[in-house]
Amino acid sequence: MSRRKLSLSALTVLELTPPQMVECAARAGYDFVGLRLLPATDTEVRHEIVGATRLKRETLAALRDTGIGVLDAEILRLKPDTDVAAYEPMLATAAELGARYVLVAGNDPDESRTAARLAALCDLAQPYGLSPSLEPMPWTDAKDIVQGARIVRAAGRANTGLIVDPIHFDRAGSSTVALADLPREWFGYLQFCDAPAERPTDLDTLLYQARAERMIPGEGGLDLTGILRALPEDLPLSIETPMNQWARSADALTRATRLREATLAVLEAAHAKE
């Protein structure tokens, strides 16, 4: 079995600065890192990395020193009032850092407008060699794989696609059969985590699990093997496993190393079942 490339997602080690994330990924044995250039929420720390900043220069130096690549950059939200052109500085920085994909969230109830804005974002990103990819999340307006596929199809651009996150995939009730039927070229990488089999019944718990308390791959109840089998077997895995309680007693390197080892064990077990 050829070893998949593994990436350390920013959300897994969000207490670190971007250059620290790069160094942590290198020390823990990853191939890539994911960087959050724009915060996901208003309360999240904002790193001054977009544009000609000291932090960007430090991150570029860390990437050069370690040989780590940047798999993806986060996070662009398509809202009813989004001006897509305003995202160009972020795209330029993502490209300078060597990112391949940009994570996009759909936060507009008008699906046709979301598709049009995704198309415009793809056109803006194309000269930078970036693929803005939509991640369905059950609390957003692009809730599941079926809806995400409609939006990507309507956008009609070659440099877009879908990002599957196992916890969002499961909580939205998405089907691995439906996933396997989608065009292979829509998928550039797969996020990876685990979670309790029981689905939350309220939004607060849903959000809390997703943003703060996931589980080590292989220790929860998600159908990780089914998701792996439904997608191309060479996709890089972005390990996105925020575990705030664990983070109180274990540093980022310890967690990143353990998560990498657990992911490799899940991959080995999934391969053995084939």
C-alpha positions as semicolon CSV with decimal commas, in nm:
position;residue;x (nm);y (nm);z (nm)
1;M;0,000;0,000;0,000
2;S;0,146;0,334;-0,100
3;R;0,146;0,574;0,191
4;R;-0,101;0,856;0,169
5;K;0,018;1,208;0,226
6;L;-0,097;1,348;0,559
7;S;-0,162;1,710;0,652
8;L;-0,198;1,869;0,995
9;S;-0,508;2,089;0,992
10;A;-0,495;2,427;1,163
11;L;-0,802;2,349;1,376
12;T;-0,621;2,057;1,539
13;V;-0,350;2,282;1,684
14;L;-0,523;2,619;1,681
15;E;-0,329;2,742;1,983
16;L;-0,018;2,770;1,761
17;T;0,082;3,049;1,528
18;P;0,116;2,960;1,157
19;P;0,497;2,916;1,168
20;Q;0,459;2,706;1,482
21;M;0,202;2,491;1,300
22;V;0,452;2,431;1,022
23;E;0,722;2,329;1,268
24;C;0,481;2,104;1,460
25;A;0,374;1,929;1,139
26;A;0,736;1,868;1,044
27;R;0,836;1,732;1,385
28;A;0,530;1,503;1,397
29;G;0,607;1,351;1,057
30;Y;0,343;1,510;0,835
31;D;0,386;1,598;0,468
32;F;0,164;1,907;0,468
33;V;0,004;2,163;0,692
34;G;-0,324;2,350;0,661
35;L;-0,318;2,719;0,751
36;R;-0,608;2,936;0,866
37;L;-0,542;3,272;0,707
38;L;-0,882;3,415;0,802
39;P;-1,060;3,325;1,129
40;A;-1,366;3,102;1,117
41;T;-1,554;3,294;1,386
42;D;-1,553;3,643;1,533
43;T;-1,413;3,513;1,863
44;E;-1,122;3,318;1,712
45;V;-0,773;3,461;1,719
46;R;-0,680;3,648;1,400
47;H;-0,325;3,611;1,274
48;E;-0,190;3,902;1,070
49;I;-0,060;3,685;0,788
50;V;-0,242;3,816;0,480
51;G;-0,033;4,064;0,284
52;A;0,323;4,186;0,341
53;T;0,344;4,097;0,709
54;R;0,619;3,976;0,942
55;L;0,416;3,666;1,027
56;K;0,390;3,569;0,661
57;R;0,766;3,604;0,621
58;E;0,821;3,387;0,929
59;T;0,580;3,126;0,794
60;L;0,754;3,120;0,456
61;A;1,087;3,076;0,632
62;A;0,949;2,785;0,837
63;L;0,815;2,620;0,522
64;R;1,154;2,654;0,353
65;D;1,343;2,525;0,657
66;T;1,122;2,220;0,713
67;G;1,026;2,123;0,358
68;I;0,661;2,101;0,465
69;G;0,403;2,192;0,200
70;V;0,078;2,382;0,247
71;L;-0,218;2,169;0,142
72;D;-0,503;2,413;0,205
73;A;-0,584;2,758;0,336
74;E;-0,896;2,861;0,528
75;I;-1,160;2,994;0,540
76;L;-1,371;3,186;0,289
77;R;-1,742;3,227;0,355
78;L;-1,994;3,296;0,081
79;K;-2,263;3,509;0,249
80;P;-2,552;3,710;0,101
81;D;-2,340;4,027;0,113
82;T;-2,003;3,874;0,015
83;D;-1,786;4,074;-0,223
84;V;-1,581;3,797;-0,383
85;A;-1,316;4,042;-0,507
86;A;-1,235;4,132;-0,145
87;Y;-1,092;3,781;-0,102
88;E;-0,810;3,836;-0,351
89;P;-0,547;3,936;-0,090
90;M;-0,613;3,611;0,097
91;L;-0,588;3,413;-0,227
92;A;-0,262;3,586;-0,315
93;T;-0,116;3,500;0,025
94;A;-0,238;3,141;0,003
95;A;-0,068;3,105;-0,333
96;E;0,254;3,261;-0,206
97;L;0,256;3,008;0,078
98;G;0,215;2,728;-0,177
99;A;-0,140;2,621;-0,093
100;R;-0,329;2,403;-0,340
101;Y;-0,684;2,435;-0,207
102;V;-0,893;2,701;-0,037
103;L;-1,172;2,591;0,193
104;V;-1,509;2,754;0,125
105;A;-1,823;2,756;0,341
106;G;-2,168;2,829;0,199
107;N;-2,348;3,074;0,426
108;D;-2,611;3,203;0,186
109;P;-2,962;3,052;0,172
110;D;-2,985;3,145;-0,198
111;E;-2,828;2,838;-0,358
112;S;-2,808;2,984;-0,708
113;R;-2,629;3,293;-0,574
114;T;-2,387;3,069;-0,384
115;A;-2,309;2,882;-0,707
116;A;-2,257;3,208;-0,897
117;R;-2,025;3,342;-0,627
118;L;-1,833;3,015;-0,612
119;A;-1,783;3,043;-0,988
120;A;-1,660;3,402;-0,950
121;L;-1,426;3,294;-0,670
122;C;-1,288;3,016;-0,890
123;D;-1,223;3,265;-1,170
124;L;-1,043;3,492;-0,923
125;A;-0,838;3,201;-0,787
126;Q;-0,751;3,043;-1,122
127;P;-0,449;3,265;-1,201
128;Y;-0,310;3,177;-0,857
129;G;-0,337;2,804;-0,926
130;L;-0,586;2,756;-0,643
131;S;-0,895;2,540;-0,616
132;P;-1,168;2,693;-0,395
133;S;-1,348;2,385;-0,264
134;L;-1,682;2,373;-0,085
135;E;-1,709;2,196;0,249
136;P;-2,069;2,098;0,330
137;M;-2,153;2,144;0,699
138;P;-2,498;2,069;0,842
139;W;-2,542;2,406;1,015
140;T;-2,450;2,607;0,703
141;D;-2,654;2,668;0,388
142;A;-2,455;2,400;0,204
143;K;-2,560;2,125;0,440
144;D;-2,469;1,793;0,285
145;I;-2,298;1,620;-0,006
146;V;-2,608;1,625;-0,227
147;Q;-2,657;2,000;-0,190
148;G;-2,284;2,063;-0,218
149;A;-2,277;1,866;-0,541
150;R;-2,561;2,076;-0,684
151;I;-2,369;2,395;-0,605
152;V;-2,041;2,269;-0,750
153;R;-2,214;2,143;-1,061
154;A;-2,397;2,474;-1,108
155;A;-2,073;2,670;-1,061
156;G;-1,935;2,489;-1,363
157;R;-1,567;2,550;-1,300
158;A;-1,284;2,298;-1,333
159;N;-1,093;2,438;-1,032
160;T;-1,354;2,365;-0,768
161;G;-1,488;2,062;-0,588
162;L;-1,598;1,926;-0,253
163;I;-1,425;1,867;0,079
164;V;-1,558;1,580;0,289
165;D;-1,522;1,602;0,665
166;P;-1,633;1,275;0,831
167;I;-1,811;1,443;1,122
168;H;-2,007;1,681;0,900
169;F;-2,074;1,402;0,651
170;D;-2,220;1,182;0,923
171;R;-2,415;1,451;1,108
172;A;-2,581;1,558;0,781
173;G;-2,689;1,200;0,714
174;S;-2,494;1,182;0,390
175;S;-2,456;0,851;0,208
176;T;-2,132;0,683;0,104
177;V;-2,321;0,543;-0,197
178;A;-2,406;0,897;-0,310
179;L;-2,047;1,003;-0,239
180;A;-1,904;0,725;-0,455
181;D;-2,122;0,836;-0,748
182;L;-1,974;1,187;-0,765
183;P;-1,699;1,282;-1,013
184;R;-1,356;1,179;-0,884
185;E;-1,201;1,504;-1,001
186;W;-1,411;1,699;-0,753
187;F;-1,202;1,573;-0,461
188;G;-0,852;1,700;-0,388
189;Y;-0,821;1,587;-0,028
190;L;-1,023;1,441;0,259
191;Q;-1,044;1,572;0,613
192;F;-1,010;1,311;0,886
193;C;-1,139;1,272;1,240
194;D;-1,373;1,058;1,447
195;A;-1,672;1,129;1,671
196;P;-1,933;0,951;1,883
197;A;-2,175;0,738;1,682
198;E;-2,474;0,907;1,845
199;R;-2,568;1,221;1,656
200;P;-2,638;1,538;1,855
201;T;-3,002;1,644;1,871
202;D;-2,940;2,016;1,923
203;L;-2,734;2,276;1,738
204;D;-2,517;2,377;2,036
205;T;-2,391;2,021;2,086
206;L;-2,345;1,975;1,712
207;L;-2,126;2,286;1,694
208;Y;-1,937;2,206;2,011
209;Q;-1,843;1,856;1,898
210;A;-1,736;1,977;1,554
211;R;-1,532;2,274;1,673
212;A;-1,393;2,156;2,005
213;E;-1,436;1,787;2,092
214;R;-1,389;1,535;1,814
215;M;-1,227;1,196;1,869
216;I;-0,902;1,029;1,766
217;P;-0,951;0,842;1,435
218;G;-1,051;0,484;1,505
219;E;-1,177;0,555;1,858
220;G;-1,524;0,682;1,767
221;G;-1,823;0,557;1,575
222;L;-1,797;0,720;1,233
223;D;-1,782;0,507;0,918
224;L;-1,430;0,610;0,826
225;T;-1,366;0,296;0,621
226;G;-1,683;0,354;0,416
227;I;-1,582;0,712;0,342
228;L;-1,227;0,608;0,251
229;R;-1,357;0,344;0,010
230;A;-1,601;0,587;-0,154
231;L;-1,321;0,826;-0,255
232;P;-1,000;0,797;-0,460
233;E;-0,743;0,601;-0,262
234;D;-0,462;0,847;-0,323
235;L;-0,628;1,155;-0,168
236;P;-0,420;1,332;0,096
237;L;-0,578;1,330;0,441
238;S;-0,605;1,652;0,640
239;I;-0,626;1,547;1,005
240;E;-0,874;1,792;1,155
241;T;-0,934;1,674;1,508
242;P;-0,983;1,953;1,761
243;M;-0,993;1,809;2,114
244;N;-0,991;2,098;2,361
245;Q;-1,006;1,884;2,672
246;W;-0,704;1,678;2,562
247;A;-0,524;2,000;2,472
248;R;-0,534;2,105;2,837
249;S;-0,304;1,819;2,931
250;A;-0,106;1,747;2,613
251;D;0,093;1,985;2,394
252;A;0,037;2,027;2,021
253;L;0,327;1,803;1,916
254;T;0,209;1,517;2,139
255;R;-0,143;1,541;1,999
256;A;-0,032;1,577;1,637
257;T;0,197;1,273;1,667
258;R;-0,071;1,056;1,827
259;L;-0,330;1,160;1,566
260;R;-0,093;1,076;1,282
261;E;-0,022;0,731;1,428
262;A;-0,394;0,664;1,479
263;T;-0,476;0,771;1,124
264;L;-0,211;0,541;0,979
265;A;-0,359;0,254;1,184
266;V;-0,709;0,326;1,046
267;L;-0,571;0,331;0,693
268;E;-0,390;0,002;0,746
269;A;-0,702;-0,162;0,889
270;A;-0,919;-0,030;0,604
271;H;-0,673;-0,163;0,348
272;A;-0,664;-0,503;0,519
273;K;-1,042;-0,536;0,487
274;E;-1,041;-0,484;0,113
